[in-house]
Amino acid sequence: MTKEKTIQMPRWAKRIMSKHGISEPPAAGVVPDWLRAEVEKVPLWYIIREAKEVRSAHPYLLVEELRKQPGQWREIISTLQPEIRAIAEAIVARGIKEIIFTGCGSAFFTALHGNFVVERLSGIRCRAVESFELFNYFPEVDPKHTLVVAHSGTGGSIETRDALQEARSRGCLTLAIINTPGSPLGVLTEHSLCYETAQGCGPCISVISTRIFMQTLLGLELGRLMGRDPVLISALHAQIERCAEIGEAFLSEQEAAIRSLAERHKDTASFLLVGTGPNYFSAREGTLKIEEESICVSKAYRPGDFHHDAISILGPTNCTIAIAGNEATNPRIADCLDVARAAESWTVAVVFDGNDSLASHAEHVIRLKGGIDELLTPIPLTLVFQLFGYYRGVARGFNPDTLRTDHWPNAKAWITAFPIGT
């Protein structure tokens, strides 16, 4: 076990160990004095991300990473479409009838996105299974006709690597969607899609939006090859290019308003996000960004769940944020906002031009430009919760770059969860 850990250790761990003349990583759960001394000088997350600088005030590195994303989406369209097309052709040639998407943390949320979006674009049956669960409770499948798609920014998550190895041992086709060239996960799979973001610091930001962007393009190519509605597929291909324009407009026109909203809610105890269809992913990922960047508890709900699960905890100490769905689902999403207001919870609606029926049901509205299908809306919506979480963290006196690893007990918790040799 120690040998494998040493081989798979990330650069930052090797560098620190070399500096202290250490050849073997400490045992799991052990934080030696030399490691604590390093982390107390520089917050752990700056070390892990190999950040070029450490910042102690806004603008932190994270907000710069956040603003890069629309340009990255454009670059994916201009550079990766031939590679995505080739992988789609290999999937169809294999006769794949089921796709299992997997990952941990934010990467599991991108798996949820793949489950919903790729199935509807391609017509292939899909499901999402978290990596630890997939490895330990692998479902019965027809391996010859099953593809397992693993998401990971670094490609180093142990649970996801284990799940992929299990899938390969069973004879399934495998694909990694990653953001780090040469990562362990990419080496394990027959196919990989990689867009390097080289994120400088902070929780997963650009790695999320770029992977769901690549995943959506893959779904569109599969849909084209599988003979799905050619008019719809063509329209979505044209619309996905508009995502960068929507994102840039949001950042340039609304950053100040989002900062003001975040400051107004700096003392709000918790956030309840409501999303449906493809944007249940947006709600799940959005809660995590608010939690990581501004240090509070958040929870995601589907509209039906909200009425059954959330009413007893609604009140003036929390805020309900609802994401626009479609003509069929918006009335029930509006009900969620009305219920929250009745309980004196704060309310925010996130809407698009041309799809803003939720606006009248909330105290505050975050509006994005429209012109894209509901299946594409998760891409620009990533920016909304990243930016809100960032500015709320700033207002609360936290450094959103660090995932609170500038606080020693939290840094120790990270090292305990992810030992240096893993």
Tab-separated table of C-alpha atoms in Angstrom:
chain	number	residue	atom	x	y	z
A	1	MET	CA	0.000	0.000	0.000
A	2	THR	CA	2.799	2.404	0.901
A	3	LYS	CA	4.521	1.717	-2.408
A	4	GLU	CA	1.403	2.612	-4.397
A	5	LYS	CA	0.877	5.741	-2.331
A	6	THR	CA	4.416	6.881	-3.027
A	7	ILE	CA	4.033	6.306	-6.769
A	8	GLN	CA	0.713	8.160	-6.921
A	9	MET	CA	1.665	11.065	-4.659
A	10	PRO	CA	0.970	14.517	-6.107
A	11	ARG	CA	3.782	16.949	-6.848
A	12	TRP	CA	3.072	19.144	-3.840
A	13	ALA	CA	3.440	16.204	-1.431
A	14	LYS	CA	6.670	15.017	-3.056
A	15	ARG	CA	8.080	18.542	-2.922
A	16	ILE	CA	7.401	19.018	0.796
A	17	MET	CA	8.731	15.571	1.687
A	18	SER	CA	11.884	16.179	-0.325
A	19	LYS	CA	12.388	19.518	1.429
A	20	HIS	CA	12.363	17.741	4.795
A	21	GLY	CA	14.343	14.693	3.668
A	22	ILE	CA	11.359	12.388	4.049
A	23	SER	CA	11.184	9.352	1.758
A	24	GLU	CA	7.963	7.669	2.970
A	25	PRO	CA	4.627	9.406	3.607
A	26	PRO	CA	3.281	9.455	7.175
A	27	ALA	CA	0.712	6.874	8.167
A	28	ALA	CA	-2.917	7.697	7.556
A	29	GLY	CA	-4.266	9.858	10.375
A	30	VAL	CA	-0.795	11.036	11.433
A	31	VAL	CA	0.144	14.705	10.949
A	32	PRO	CA	3.887	15.036	11.683
A	33	ASP	CA	5.367	18.260	13.043
A	34	TRP	CA	7.147	19.065	9.755
A	35	LEU	CA	3.859	18.954	7.863
A	36	ARG	CA	2.019	21.058	10.436
A	37	ALA	CA	4.828	23.635	10.276
A	38	GLU	CA	4.425	23.918	6.490
A	39	VAL	CA	0.653	24.268	6.692
A	40	GLU	CA	0.853	26.928	9.397
A	41	LYS	CA	3.119	29.016	7.153
A	42	VAL	CA	0.992	28.627	4.019
A	43	PRO	CA	-2.654	27.464	4.051
A	44	LEU	CA	-2.901	23.872	2.818
A	45	TRP	CA	-5.081	24.662	-0.180
A	46	TYR	CA	-2.497	27.075	-1.608
A	47	ILE	CA	0.039	24.253	-1.267
A	48	ILE	CA	-2.228	21.643	-2.879
A	49	ARG	CA	-3.117	23.926	-5.801
A	50	GLU	CA	0.566	24.917	-6.149
A	51	ALA	CA	-0.573	28.532	-6.163
A	52	LYS	CA	1.926	31.102	-7.381
A	53	GLU	CA	0.966	33.513	-4.592
A	54	VAL	CA	-0.924	33.708	-1.318
A	55	ARG	CA	-3.505	36.455	-0.885
A	56	SER	CA	-5.086	37.809	2.287
A	57	ALA	CA	-7.735	40.170	0.875
A	58	HIS	CA	-10.126	40.576	-2.056
A	59	PRO	CA	-9.509	40.077	-4.940
A	60	TYR	CA	-8.519	36.537	-4.061
A	61	LEU	CA	-7.231	34.131	-6.704
A	62	LEU	CA	-10.614	32.408	-6.843
A	63	VAL	CA	-12.495	35.326	-8.388
A	64	GLU	CA	-9.920	35.530	-11.170
A	65	GLU	CA	-10.387	31.817	-11.879
A	66	LEU	CA	-14.136	32.352	-11.895
A	67	ARG	CA	-13.961	35.107	-14.521
A	68	LYS	CA	-11.896	32.966	-16.917
A	69	GLN	CA	-14.602	30.388	-17.522
A	70	PRO	CA	-16.535	31.831	-20.494
A	71	GLY	CA	-13.262	32.072	-22.419
A	72	GLN	CA	-12.478	28.475	-21.520
A	73	TRP	CA	-15.833	27.337	-22.919
A	74	ARG	CA	-15.004	29.072	-26.184
A	75	GLU	CA	-11.618	27.357	-26.280
A	76	ILE	CA	-13.206	23.932	-25.791
A	77	ILE	CA	-15.464	24.530	-28.790
A	78	SER	CA	-12.560	25.655	-30.956
A	79	THR	CA	-10.078	22.920	-29.994
A	80	LEU	CA	-11.730	19.768	-28.625
A	81	GLN	CA	-14.665	19.013	-30.904
A	82	PRO	CA	-12.729	16.603	-33.195
A	83	GLU	CA	-11.555	14.630	-30.145
A	84	ILE	CA	-15.056	14.570	-28.679
A	85	ARG	CA	-16.452	13.401	-32.015
A	86	ALA	CA	-13.913	10.563	-32.201
A	87	ILE	CA	-14.816	9.346	-28.702
A	88	ALA	CA	-18.521	9.470	-29.554
A	89	GLU	CA	-17.828	7.376	-32.654
A	90	ALA	CA	-15.960	4.794	-30.534
A	91	ILE	CA	-18.873	4.614	-28.089
A	92	VAL	CA	-21.399	4.052	-30.863
A	93	ALA	CA	-19.135	1.507	-32.593
A	94	ARG	CA	-18.995	-0.492	-29.344
A	95	GLY	CA	-22.808	-0.658	-29.300
A	96	ILE	CA	-23.085	0.969	-25.874
A	97	LYS	CA	-26.585	0.654	-24.406
A	98	GLU	CA	-25.951	2.002	-20.902
A	99	ILE	CA	-23.696	4.721	-19.468
A	100	ILE	CA	-22.804	4.933	-15.775
A	101	PHE	CA	-21.439	8.315	-14.683
A	102	THR	CA	-19.385	8.430	-11.499
A	103	GLY	CA	-17.314	10.762	-9.318
A	104	CYS	CA	-16.974	12.135	-5.774
A	105	GLY	CA	-18.005	15.535	-4.404
A	106	SER	CA	-18.439	18.074	-7.190
A	107	ALA	CA	-17.428	15.337	-9.615
A	108	PHE	CA	-20.465	13.310	-8.524
A	109	PHE	CA	-22.645	16.336	-9.230
A	110	THR	CA	-21.194	16.468	-12.748
A	111	ALA	CA	-22.104	12.774	-12.957
A	112	LEU	CA	-25.693	13.719	-12.083
A	113	HIS	CA	-25.543	16.249	-14.896
A	114	GLY	CA	-24.351	13.570	-17.316
A	115	ASN	CA	-27.073	11.204	-16.203
A	116	PHE	CA	-29.805	13.710	-17.058
A	117	VAL	CA	-28.387	15.591	-20.051
A	118	VAL	CA	-26.562	12.855	-21.971
A	119	GLU	CA	-29.492	10.450	-21.726
A	120	ARG	CA	-31.840	13.025	-23.225
A	121	LEU	CA	-29.423	14.023	-25.964
A	122	SER	CA	-28.294	10.536	-26.946
A	123	GLY	CA	-31.216	8.256	-26.120
A	124	ILE	CA	-28.806	5.917	-24.315
A	125	ARG	CA	-29.927	4.793	-20.849
A	126	CYS	CA	-27.818	6.558	-18.186
A	127	ARG	CA	-27.422	6.574	-14.430
A	128	ALA	CA	-25.143	8.263	-11.880
A	129	VAL	CA	-23.492	6.321	-9.051
A	130	GLU	CA	-21.092	7.906	-6.563
A	131	SER	CA	-17.603	6.375	-6.877
A	132	PHE	CA	-17.356	4.699	-3.478
A	133	GLU	CA	-20.798	3.182	-3.971
A	134	LEU	CA	-19.963	2.058	-7.492
A	135	PHE	CA	-16.804	0.290	-6.379
A	136	ASN	CA	-18.429	-1.458	-3.420
A	137	TYR	CA	-21.893	-2.099	-4.913
A	138	PHE	CA	-21.210	-2.419	-8.613
A	139	PRO	CA	-24.545	-3.092	-10.367
A	140	GLU	CA	-25.254	-5.970	-12.687
A	141	VAL	CA	-24.538	-4.786	-16.222
A	142	ASP	CA	-23.830	-6.107	-19.681
A	143	PRO	CA	-20.117	-5.170	-19.726
A	144	LYS	CA	-19.739	-5.362	-23.490
A	145	HIS	CA	-22.417	-2.702	-23.919
A	146	THR	CA	-21.734	-0.570	-20.815
A	147	LEU	CA	-19.641	2.599	-20.642
A	148	VAL	CA	-18.428	3.982	-17.297
A	149	VAL	CA	-17.606	7.706	-17.371
A	150	ALA	CA	-15.507	8.967	-14.456
A	151	HIS	CA	-15.276	12.649	-13.544
A	152	SER	CA	-12.357	14.161	-11.635
A	153	GLY	CA	-10.559	17.486	-11.803
A	154	THR	CA	-7.196	16.115	-10.719
A	155	GLY	CA	-7.847	12.525	-11.772
A	156	GLY	CA	-6.410	11.433	-8.444
A	157	SER	CA	-9.492	10.613	-6.343
A	158	ILE	CA	-8.867	7.147	-4.902
A	159	GLU	CA	-12.535	6.118	-4.830
A	160	THR	CA	-12.948	7.064	-8.478
A	161	ARG	CA	-9.793	5.243	-9.515
A	162	ASP	CA	-10.996	2.155	-7.634
A	163	ALA	CA	-14.383	2.345	-9.358
A	164	LEU	CA	-12.743	2.643	-12.789
A	165	GLN	CA	-10.449	-0.291	-12.133
A	166	GLU	CA	-13.479	-2.342	-11.086
A	167	ALA	CA	-15.310	-1.327	-14.270
A	168	ARG	CA	-12.338	-2.325	-16.425
A	169	SER	CA	-11.933	-5.629	-14.603
A	170	ARG	CA	-15.547	-6.411	-15.505
A	171	GLY	CA	-14.951	-5.597	-19.170
A	172	CYS	CA	-16.781	-2.257	-19.367
A	173	LEU	CA	-15.609	0.492	-21.694
A	174	THR	CA	-14.243	3.453	-19.691
A	175	LEU	CA	-13.880	7.193	-20.244
A	176	ALA	CA	-12.297	9.805	-17.958
A	177	ILE	CA	-13.395	13.456	-18.136
A	178	ILE	CA	-10.615	15.331	-16.349
A	179	ASN	CA	-8.728	18.632	-16.099
A	180	THR	CA	-5.197	17.417	-15.407
A	181	PRO	CA	-3.073	15.967	-18.225
A	182	GLY	CA	-1.311	12.723	-17.386
A	183	SER	CA	-3.411	12.170	-14.271
A	184	PRO	CA	-3.747	8.679	-12.748
A	185	LEU	CA	-7.381	8.411	-13.841
A	186	GLY	CA	-6.572	9.245	-17.448
A	187	VAL	CA	-3.994	6.461	-17.514
A	188	LEU	CA	-6.552	3.906	-16.298
A	189	THR	CA	-9.134	4.428	-19.044
A	190	GLU	CA	-9.364	3.515	-22.716
A	191	HIS	CA	-10.529	7.044	-23.540
A	192	SER	CA	-10.151	10.429	-21.867
A	193	LEU	CA	-11.319	13.976	-22.434
A	194	CYS	CA	-9.042	16.523	-20.787
A	195	TYR	CA	-9.233	20.288	-20.692
A	196	GLU	CA	-6.501	21.738	-18.494
A	197	THR	CA	-7.690	24.701	-16.437
A	198	ALA	CA	-4.587	24.907	-14.198
A	199	GLN	CA	-6.808	26.440	-11.535
A	200	GLY	CA	-4.586	28.494	-9.246
A	201	CYS	CA	-6.489	28.072	-6.004
A	202	GLY	CA	-9.813	27.600	-4.281
A	203	PRO	CA	-12.470	24.877	-4.453
A	204	CYS	CA	-13.429	23.300	-7.776
A	205	ILE	CA	-14.513	26.140	-10.074
A	206	SER	CA	-13.459	26.052	-13.721
A	207	VAL	CA	-13.014	22.296	-13.575
A	208	ILE	CA	-16.765	21.936	-13.046
A	209	SER	CA	-18.095	24.124	-15.830
A	210	THR	CA	-15.526	22.921	-18.364
A	211	ARG	CA	-16.341	19.261	-17.695
A	212	ILE	CA	-20.096	19.689	-18.031
A	213	PHE	CA	-19.389	21.681	-21.194
A	214	MET	CA	-17.359	18.804	-22.670
A	215	GLN	CA	-19.970	16.335	-21.449
A	216	THR	CA	-22.769	18.244	-23.183
A	217	LEU	CA	-20.802	18.333	-26.435
A	218	LEU	CA	-20.274	14.576	-26.115
A	219	GLY	CA	-24.010	14.103	-25.629
A	220	LEU	CA	-24.725	16.180	-28.721
A	221	GLU	CA	-22.289	14.114	-30.811
A	222	LEU	CA	-23.831	10.886	-29.543
A	223	GLY	CA	-27.262	12.247	-30.384
A	224	ARG	CA	-26.167	13.075	-33.913
A	225	LEU	CA	-24.644	9.633	-34.429
A	226	MET	CA	-27.637	7.855	-32.887
A	227	GLY	CA	-29.998	9.614	-35.279
A	228	ARG	CA	-31.782	11.743	-32.707
A	229	ASP	CA	-33.910	14.722	-33.767
A	230	PRO	CA	-31.510	16.463	-36.195
A	231	VAL	CA	-33.271	19.824	-35.922
A	232	LEU	CA	-32.957	19.826	-32.123
A	233	ILE	CA	-29.335	18.625	-32.146
A	234	SER	CA	-28.394	21.298	-34.689
A	235	ALA	CA	-30.151	23.993	-32.669
A	236	LEU	CA	-28.405	22.959	-29.452
A	237	HIS	CA	-25.017	22.912	-31.205
A	238	ALA	CA	-25.630	26.535	-32.206
A	239	GLN	CA	-26.953	27.538	-28.788
A	240	ILE	CA	-24.086	26.081	-26.773
A	241	GLU	CA	-21.790	28.672	-28.328
A	242	ARG	CA	-24.042	31.314	-26.753
A	243	CYS	CA	-23.238	30.084	-23.233
A	244	ALA	CA	-19.985	32.064	-23.182
A	245	GLU	CA	-21.818	35.229	-24.209
A	246	ILE	CA	-24.403	34.705	-21.443
A	247	GLY	CA	-21.658	34.098	-18.895
A	248	GLU	CA	-19.663	37.149	-19.904
A	249	ALA	CA	-22.766	39.353	-19.780
A	250	PHE	CA	-23.628	38.052	-16.311
A	251	LEU	CA	-20.141	38.749	-14.970
A	252	SER	CA	-19.836	42.196	-16.532
A	253	GLU	CA	-23.347	43.408	-15.722
A	254	GLN	CA	-24.228	41.758	-12.426
A	255	GLU	CA	-21.102	41.217	-10.353
A	256	ALA	CA	-21.768	44.332	-8.261
A	257	ALA	CA	-25.396	43.294	-7.673
A	258	ILE	CA	-24.345	39.785	-6.638
A	259	ARG	CA	-21.816	41.246	-4.220
A	260	SER	CA	-24.508	43.466	-2.710
A	261	LEU	CA	-26.865	40.492	-2.334
A	262	ALA	CA	-24.115	38.403	-0.745
A	263	GLU	CA	-23.328	41.161	1.752
A	264	ARG	CA	-27.024	41.468	2.613
A	265	HIS	CA	-27.027	37.732	3.393
A	266	LYS	CA	-23.683	37.463	5.147
A	267	ASP	CA	-25.378	36.490	8.422
A	268	THR	CA	-28.037	34.206	6.928
A	269	ALA	CA	-27.634	30.855	8.648
A	270	SER	CA	-28.372	28.515	5.738
A	271	PHE	CA	-29.442	28.372	2.107
A	272	LEU	CA	-32.000	26.036	0.541
A	273	LEU	CA	-31.630	25.689	-3.236
A	274	VAL	CA	-34.414	24.351	-5.427
A	275	GLY	CA	-33.745	23.000	-8.918
A	276	THR	CA	-35.343	20.508	-11.247
A	277	GLY	CA	-34.431	18.598	-14.424
A	278	PRO	CA	-30.862	19.399	-15.475
A	279	ASN	CA	-30.662	22.084	-12.822
A	280	TYR	CA	-30.965	19.744	-9.903
A	281	PHE	CA	-27.242	19.476	-10.700
A	282	SER	CA	-27.040	23.287	-10.430
A	283	ALA	CA	-28.719	23.212	-7.026
A	284	ARG	CA	-26.423	20.463	-5.703
A	285	GLU	CA	-23.268	22.109	-7.017
A	286	GLY	CA	-24.516	25.549	-5.947
A	287	THR	CA	-24.988	24.479	-2.343
A	288	LEU	CA	-21.457	23.106	-2.238
A	289	LYS	CA	-19.962	26.337	-3.581
A	290	ILE	CA	-21.854	28.426	-1.017
A	291	GLU	CA	-20.718	26.058	1.740
A	292	GLU	CA	-17.050	25.927	0.697
A	293	GLU	CA	-16.588	29.599	-0.112
A	294	SER	CA	-18.631	31.203	2.662
A	295	ILE	CA	-18.666	28.510	5.384
A	296	CYS	CA	-22.275	27.644	6.166
A	297	VAL	CA	-24.725	24.797	5.707
A	298	SER	CA	-26.741	24.596	2.485
A	299	LYS	CA	-29.081	21.978	1.084
A	300	ALA	CA	-30.498	21.195	-2.363
A	301	TYR	CA	-34.044	20.079	-3.105
A	302	ARG	CA	-36.163	19.106	-6.056
A	303	PRO	CA	-39.494	20.982	-6.053
A	304	GLY	CA	-41.510	17.978	-4.863
A	305	ASP	CA	-39.047	17.244	-2.074
A	306	PHE	CA	-39.080	20.835	-0.833
A	307	HIS	CA	-42.680	20.702	0.392
A	308	HIS	CA	-42.186	17.358	2.113
A	309	ASP	CA	-38.752	17.986	3.610
A	310	ALA	CA	-38.069	21.688	4.154
A	311	ILE	CA	-41.149	23.362	5.638
A	312	SER	CA	-40.260	22.603	9.259
A	313	ILE	CA	-36.897	24.342	8.970
A	314	LEU	CA	-38.017	27.423	7.016
A	315	GLY	CA	-37.791	30.774	8.741
A	316	PRO	CA	-36.129	34.201	8.810
A	317	THR	CA	-32.669	32.747	9.457
A	318	ASN	CA	-32.493	30.998	6.075
A	319	CYS	CA	-32.860	31.861	2.383
A	320	THR	CA	-34.582	29.844	-0.338
A	321	ILE	CA	-33.084	30.193	-3.831
A	322	ALA	CA	-35.101	28.726	-6.717
A	323	ILE	CA	-33.791	28.116	-10.239
A	324	ALA	CA	-36.112	28.525	-13.222
A	325	GLY	CA	-37.167	25.275	-14.884
A	326	ASN	CA	-39.537	25.137	-17.840
A	327	GLU	CA	-43.166	25.931	-18.585
A	328	ALA	CA	-44.350	22.686	-16.999
A	329	THR	CA	-42.197	22.822	-13.847
A	330	ASN	CA	-42.110	26.548	-13.040
A	331	PRO	CA	-45.524	26.669	-11.324
A	332	ARG	CA	-44.408	24.110	-8.737
A	333	ILE	CA	-41.059	25.878	-8.305
A	334	ALA	CA	-42.994	29.112	-7.720
A	335	ASP	CA	-44.973	27.260	-5.032
A	336	CYS	CA	-41.670	26.610	-3.237
A	337	LEU	CA	-40.923	30.331	-3.160
A	338	ASP	CA	-44.447	31.133	-1.962
A	339	VAL	CA	-44.172	28.551	0.815
A	340	ALA	CA	-40.788	29.960	1.877
A	341	ARG	CA	-42.164	33.500	1.975
A	342	ALA	CA	-45.143	32.340	4.028
A	343	ALA	CA	-42.656	30.975	6.559
A	344	GLU	CA	-40.766	34.321	6.494
A	345	SER	CA	-37.733	32.829	4.793
A	346	TRP	CA	-35.790	35.097	2.455
A	347	THR	CA	-36.299	34.268	-1.234
A	348	VAL	CA	-34.277	34.626	-4.447
A	349	ALA	CA	-35.281	33.564	-7.971
A	350	VAL	CA	-32.673	32.764	-10.623
A	351	VAL	CA	-34.241	33.277	-14.048
A	352	PHE	CA	-33.445	33.765	-17.736
A	353	ASP	CA	-34.807	36.393	-20.096
A	354	GLY	CA	-37.931	34.880	-21.629
A	355	ASN	CA	-38.267	32.443	-18.711
A	356	ASP	CA	-38.892	34.687	-15.733
A	357	SER	CA	-42.271	33.658	-14.328
A	358	LEU	CA	-40.597	33.016	-10.949
A	359	ALA	CA	-39.568	36.662	-10.617
A	360	SER	CA	-42.808	37.867	-9.052
A	361	HIS	CA	-42.616	35.159	-6.375
A	362	ALA	CA	-39.257	36.236	-4.857
A	363	GLU	CA	-37.883	39.250	-3.026
A	364	HIS	CA	-34.760	39.313	-5.177
A	365	VAL	CA	-34.168	38.216	-8.772
A	366	ILE	CA	-30.897	37.146	-10.433
A	367	ARG	CA	-31.411	37.378	-14.177
A	368	LEU	CA	-29.325	35.867	-16.994
A	369	LYS	CA	-29.718	36.434	-20.709
A	370	GLY	CA	-31.814	33.790	-22.440
A	371	GLY	CA	-31.819	32.140	-25.836
A	372	ILE	CA	-30.655	28.653	-24.806
A	373	ASP	CA	-32.507	25.393	-24.178
A	374	GLU	CA	-33.062	24.243	-20.603
A	375	LEU	CA	-30.535	21.410	-21.169
A	376	LEU	CA	-27.779	24.001	-21.640
A	377	THR	CA	-28.639	26.317	-18.724
A	378	PRO	CA	-26.480	24.482	-16.125
A	379	ILE	CA	-23.364	25.782	-17.904
A	380	PRO	CA	-23.798	29.538	-17.269
A	381	LEU	CA	-25.606	28.900	-13.980
A	382	THR	CA	-22.372	27.581	-12.452
A	383	LEU	CA	-21.165	31.191	-12.368
A	384	VAL	CA	-24.110	32.417	-10.303
A	385	PHE	CA	-23.466	30.350	-7.196
A	386	GLN	CA	-19.690	30.521	-7.471
A	387	LEU	CA	-19.846	34.321	-7.490
A	388	PHE	CA	-22.459	34.534	-4.735
A	389	GLY	CA	-20.492	32.149	-2.512
A	390	TYR	CA	-17.274	34.044	-3.182
A	391	TYR	CA	-18.604	37.450	-2.186
A	392	ARG	CA	-20.466	36.076	0.801
A	393	GLY	CA	-17.204	34.506	1.998
A	394	VAL	CA	-15.435	37.845	1.574
A	395	ALA	CA	-18.211	39.619	3.499
A	396	ARG	CA	-17.917	37.092	6.319
A	397	GLY	CA	-14.168	37.523	6.607
A	398	PHE	CA	-13.169	34.177	5.105
A	399	ASN	CA	-10.573	33.542	2.421
A	400	PRO	CA	-12.461	31.663	-0.349
A	401	ASP	CA	-9.155	30.393	-1.770
A	402	THR	CA	-8.461	28.152	1.197
A	403	LEU	CA	-11.524	25.978	1.973
A	404	ARG	CA	-10.769	27.178	5.493
A	405	THR	CA	-7.371	25.467	5.599
A	406	ASP	CA	-6.005	28.707	7.061
A	407	HIS	CA	-7.679	27.399	10.245
A	408	TRP	CA	-5.512	24.580	11.638
A	409	PRO	CA	-8.291	22.184	12.792
A	410	ASN	CA	-9.803	22.298	9.300
A	411	ALA	CA	-6.405	21.776	7.670
A	412	LYS	CA	-5.880	18.789	9.957
A	413	ALA	CA	-9.300	17.458	8.942
A	414	TRP	CA	-8.335	17.682	5.239
A	415	ILE	CA	-5.062	15.836	5.853
A	416	THR	CA	-6.955	13.195	7.848
A	417	ALA	CA	-9.539	12.759	5.077
A	418	PHE	CA	-6.930	12.759	2.312
A	419	PRO	CA	-3.604	11.520	3.755
A	420	ILE	CA	-0.498	12.990	2.162
A	421	GLY	CA	0.413	9.679	0.512
A	422	THR	CA	-2.866	9.318	-1.394
